[in-house]
Structures are given as C-alpha cells and as structure tokens.
Amino acid sequence: MKNSSAGAKRALVVEDEPAISTVCQRVLTGEGFEIDIAVNGNVAQDMFS
C-alpha cells in the first residue's frame, strides 16, 4: 500500500466478490476513506511488503 498523508483515513477491503468490494468502496469513500482493494489474503499480504 502506498503511504498516505498524515491523518488520512485508509482502509483495505479484502473481498473476492467484485459487487461486494464495489459497495464497500463506495460507502467507505463516501465516509472519507482512501481505499485499497485486494481480491484475497495473499494479495493483501503482498500489498504490505
């Protein structure tokens, strides 16, 4: 995951169903979050390395 500015709210959504991850992204973006999406746990782990 990329570094964000200080104080920015970020969320990582780990979901293999595109429709669900899209809904999560829309809701969280609407609440002011910067969103990263991973389709599975392996991808999520890779985002942190």
N, CA, C and O atoms as a MOPAC input file, in Angstrom:
PM7 MOZYME 1SCF
protein

 N      0.84000 1    -1.17600 1     0.00000 1
 C      0.00000 1     0.00000 1     0.00000 1
 C      0.88400 1     1.23800 1     0.00000 1
 O      1.95200 1     1.26200 1     0.61200 1
 N      0.42700 1     2.24300 1    -0.68400 1
 C      1.17100 1     3.48900 1    -0.75600 1
 C      1.01300 1     4.26900 1     0.53600 1
 O      0.00400 1     4.15400 1     1.23200 1
 N      2.01900 1     5.05900 1     0.84000 1
 C      1.92500 1     5.92800 1     2.00800 1
 C      0.89700 1     7.01100 1     1.73800 1
 O      0.79200 1     7.51400 1     0.61900 1
 N      0.15500 1     7.36200 1     2.74200 1
 C     -0.82500 1     8.43100 1     2.59800 1
 C     -0.39600 1     9.60800 1     3.45100 1
 O      0.50000 1     9.49600 1     4.28800 1
 N     -1.04500 1    10.73000 1     3.22800 1
 C     -0.71700 1    11.91000 1     4.01900 1
 C     -1.11400 1    11.67700 1     5.47000 1
 O     -1.99600 1    10.87200 1     5.76800 1
 N     -0.45300 1    12.38900 1     6.35600 1
 C     -0.71300 1    12.22700 1     7.79300 1
 C     -2.17900 1    12.49900 1     8.09400 1
 O     -2.74800 1    13.48600 1     7.62700 1
 N     -2.77200 1    11.63000 1     8.86400 1
 C     -4.14600 1    11.82000 1     9.29200 1
 C     -5.19700 1    11.31000 1     8.32800 1
 O     -6.38100 1    11.29400 1     8.66700 1
 N     -4.79900 1    10.89200 1     7.13700 1
 C     -5.77600 1    10.38200 1     6.18200 1
 C     -6.30400 1     9.03800 1     6.66600 1
 O     -5.55300 1     8.21900 1     7.19500 1
 N     -7.58100 1     8.82500 1     6.48300 1
 C     -8.17900 1     7.54100 1     6.85400 1
 C     -8.04000 1     6.60100 1     5.66600 1
 O     -8.39500 1     6.94700 1     4.53900 1
 N     -7.51800 1     5.40300 1     5.93200 1
 C     -7.33800 1     4.41200 1     4.87600 1
 C     -7.97800 1     3.10300 1     5.30300 1
 O     -8.06700 1     2.78900 1     6.49000 1
 N     -8.42100 1     2.35200 1     4.31100 1
 C     -8.99400 1     1.03700 1     4.58500 1
 C     -8.54900 1     0.07000 1     3.49800 1
 O     -8.41600 1     0.43600 1     2.33000 1
 N     -8.32500 1    -1.15500 1     3.90400 1
 C     -8.03600 1    -2.23400 1     2.96800 1
 C     -9.23300 1    -3.16700 1     2.98300 1
 O     -9.57400 1    -3.74000 1     4.01800 1
 N     -9.86400 1    -3.31500 1     1.83400 1
 C    -11.00000 1    -4.21800 1     1.68500 1
 C    -10.46800 1    -5.49100 1     1.04000 1
 O     -9.90300 1    -5.45100 1    -0.05300 1
 N    -10.64800 1    -6.61700 1     1.71900 1
 C    -10.23000 1    -7.91100 1     1.17600 1
 C    -11.50500 1    -8.69000 1     0.88300 1
 O    -12.18600 1    -9.15800 1     1.79500 1
 N    -11.81400 1    -8.82100 1    -0.40000 1
 C    -13.08800 1    -9.41900 1    -0.80700 1
 C    -12.94200 1    -9.97300 1    -2.21700 1
 O    -12.42600 1    -9.29700 1    -3.10700 1
 N    -13.40300 1   -11.21400 1    -2.42000 1
 C    -13.29200 1   -11.82800 1    -3.74000 1
 C    -14.52300 1   -11.61700 1    -4.61700 1
 O    -14.50300 1   -11.97600 1    -5.79400 1
 N    -15.57500 1   -11.05200 1    -4.07600 1
 C    -16.77600 1   -10.76200 1    -4.86000 1
 C    -16.73900 1    -9.30100 1    -5.30600 1
 O    -16.84500 1    -8.40200 1    -4.47100 1
 N    -16.59000 1    -9.04900 1    -6.61300 1
 C    -16.48600 1    -7.67000 1    -7.09000 1
 C    -17.65400 1    -6.77100 1    -6.68200 1
 O    -17.44400 1    -5.60000 1    -6.36600 1
 N    -18.85800 1    -7.28800 1    -6.68200 1
 C    -20.01300 1    -6.46100 1    -6.31600 1
 C    -19.92300 1    -5.99700 1    -4.86500 1
 O    -20.25800 1    -4.85300 1    -4.55600 1
 N    -19.47700 1    -6.87100 1    -3.98600 1
 C    -19.36500 1    -6.51400 1    -2.56900 1
 C    -18.23200 1    -5.52200 1    -2.35700 1
 O    -18.38800 1    -4.55700 1    -1.60900 1
 N    -17.09000 1    -5.74700 1    -3.00600 1
 C    -15.97600 1    -4.81000 1    -2.83400 1
 C    -16.32000 1    -3.43700 1    -3.39900 1
 O    -15.87200 1    -2.42200 1    -2.86500 1
 N    -17.10500 1    -3.38900 1    -4.46500 1
 C    -17.53100 1    -2.10500 1    -5.02900 1
 C    -18.42600 1    -1.35500 1    -4.05700 1
 O    -18.27100 1    -0.14700 1    -3.87800 1
 N    -19.35800 1    -2.05400 1    -3.43100 1
 C    -20.23100 1    -1.41700 1    -2.44000 1
 C    -19.41100 1    -0.90800 1    -1.26100 1
 O    -19.60900 1     0.21800 1    -0.80500 1
 N    -18.49900 1    -1.72700 1    -0.77100 1
 C    -17.63600 1    -1.30000 1     0.33800 1
 C    -16.83900 1    -0.06700 1    -0.04700 1
 O    -16.72200 1     0.87400 1     0.73900 1
 N    -16.29300 1    -0.06800 1    -1.24900 1
 C    -15.50500 1     1.06900 1    -1.71000 1
 C    -16.35800 1     2.33600 1    -1.76300 1
 O    -15.91700 1     3.39300 1    -1.31000 1
 N    -17.54900 1     2.24500 1    -2.29800 1
 C    -18.42400 1     3.42300 1    -2.39800 1
 C    -18.79500 1     3.97000 1    -1.02700 1
 O    -18.74900 1     5.17900 1    -0.79700 1
 N    -19.16000 1     3.07900 1    -0.12500 1
 C    -19.56200 1     3.51600 1     1.21700 1
 C    -18.38600 1     4.15200 1     1.94700 1
 O    -18.51300 1     5.24100 1     2.50700 1
 N    -17.24700 1     3.47600 1     1.94200 1
 C    -16.09400 1     3.98000 1     2.68100 1
 C    -15.52400 1     5.25300 1     2.05800 1
 O    -15.09200 1     6.15100 1     2.78000 1
 N    -15.51700 1     5.34200 1     0.73800 1
 C    -15.06900 1     6.57000 1     0.08100 1
 C    -15.98400 1     7.72700 1     0.46500 1
 O    -15.52300 1     8.84500 1     0.69100 1
 N    -17.27200 1     7.45300 1     0.53500 1
 C    -18.23100 1     8.46900 1     0.95200 1
 C    -18.01300 1     8.94200 1     2.38000 1
 O    -18.41300 1    10.04900 1     2.74100 1
 N    -17.38100 1     8.10700 1     3.18800 1
 C    -17.07000 1     8.46600 1     4.57400 1
 C    -15.67800 1     9.08300 1     4.70600 1
 O    -15.21800 1     9.35500 1     5.81500 1
 N    -15.01100 1     9.30300 1     3.57700 1
 C    -13.72400 1     9.98200 1     3.60100 1
 C    -12.49900 1     9.09100 1     3.61300 1
 O    -11.38700 1     9.57900 1     3.81200 1
 N    -12.67500 1     7.80700 1     3.40500 1
 C    -11.54300 1     6.88200 1     3.40100 1
 C    -10.89700 1     6.80700 1     2.02300 1
 O    -11.55900 1     6.96100 1     0.99700 1
 N     -9.59400 1     6.56900 1     2.02600 1
 C     -8.88300 1     6.16200 1     0.82300 1
 C     -8.88800 1     4.63800 1     0.85300 1
 O     -8.55300 1     4.04300 1     1.87700 1
 N     -9.25800 1     4.00600 1    -0.24000 1
 C     -9.49500 1     2.56400 1    -0.25700 1
 C     -8.48500 1     1.83600 1    -1.12800 1
 O     -8.14800 1     2.28400 1    -2.22300 1
 N     -8.01000 1     0.70800 1    -0.62300 1
 C     -7.26800 1    -0.26300 1    -1.41300 1
 C     -8.09600 1    -1.53900 1    -1.37800 1
 O     -8.69400 1    -1.87800 1    -0.35700 1
 N     -8.12500 1    -2.24200 1    -2.50500 1
 C     -8.90400 1    -3.47900 1    -2.58100 1
 C     -7.97800 1    -4.62600 1    -2.95700 1
 O     -7.18200 1    -4.51900 1    -3.88900 1
 N     -8.09300 1    -5.72300 1    -2.21900 1
 C     -7.37200 1    -6.95700 1    -2.51700 1
 C     -8.41000 1    -8.05400 1    -2.72200 1
 O     -9.39400 1    -8.13500 1    -1.98600 1
 N     -8.18600 1    -8.89500 1    -3.72500 1
 C     -9.16300 1    -9.93800 1    -4.03400 1
 C     -9.00800 1   -11.18000 1    -3.17100 1
 O     -9.87500 1   -12.05400 1    -3.18000 1
 N     -7.90000 1   -11.26600 1    -2.41800 1
 C     -7.72600 1   -12.38800 1    -1.49300 1
 C     -6.63100 1   -12.04300 1    -0.48500 1
 O     -5.97600 1   -11.00600 1    -0.59000 1
 N     -6.45000 1   -12.91800 1     0.47500 1
 C     -5.48200 1   -12.67300 1     1.53600 1
 C     -4.04600 1   -12.59300 1     1.04900 1
 O     -3.25400 1   -11.81600 1     1.58300 1
 N     -3.70000 1   -13.38700 1     0.04300 1
 C     -2.33600 1   -13.34700 1    -0.49000 1
 C     -2.03200 1   -11.99300 1    -1.11100 1
 O     -0.95300 1   -11.43900 1    -0.90100 1
 N     -2.96900 1   -11.46400 1    -1.86700 1
 C     -2.79400 1   -10.14600 1    -2.47500 1
 C     -2.69000 1    -9.08600 1    -1.38400 1
 O     -1.87300 1    -8.17000 1    -1.48300 1
 N     -3.51000 1    -9.20400 1    -0.35000 1
 C     -3.46800 1    -8.24400 1     0.75800 1
 C     -2.09500 1    -8.25900 1     1.42200 1
 O     -1.54400 1    -7.19900 1     1.72000 1
 N     -1.53900 1    -9.43700 1     1.65600 1
 C     -0.20500 1    -9.53300 1     2.26000 1
 C      0.84900 1    -8.90200 1     1.36400 1
 O      1.74800 1    -8.21400 1     1.84800 1
 N      0.74300 1    -9.13000 1     0.06800 1
 C      1.70600 1    -8.55300 1    -0.87500 1
 C      1.65500 1    -7.02900 1    -0.86300 1
 O      2.67000 1    -6.37700 1    -1.10600 1
 N      0.50700 1    -6.46400 1    -0.58900 1
 C      0.36400 1    -5.00900 1    -0.57000 1
 C      1.14100 1    -4.38600 1     0.58600 1
 O      1.45800 1    -3.19800 1     0.54200 1
 N      1.44900 1    -5.16100 1     1.60900 1
 C      2.17500 1    -4.65600 1     2.76600 1
 C      3.67800 1    -4.88700 1     2.67300 1
 O      4.43200 1    -4.41500 1     3.52400 1
 N      4.12300 1    -5.61500 1     1.63900 1
 C      5.56300 1    -5.87700 1     1.54700 1
 C      6.23900 1    -4.99100 1     0.52900 1
 O      7.45000 1    -5.08900 1     0.33300 1

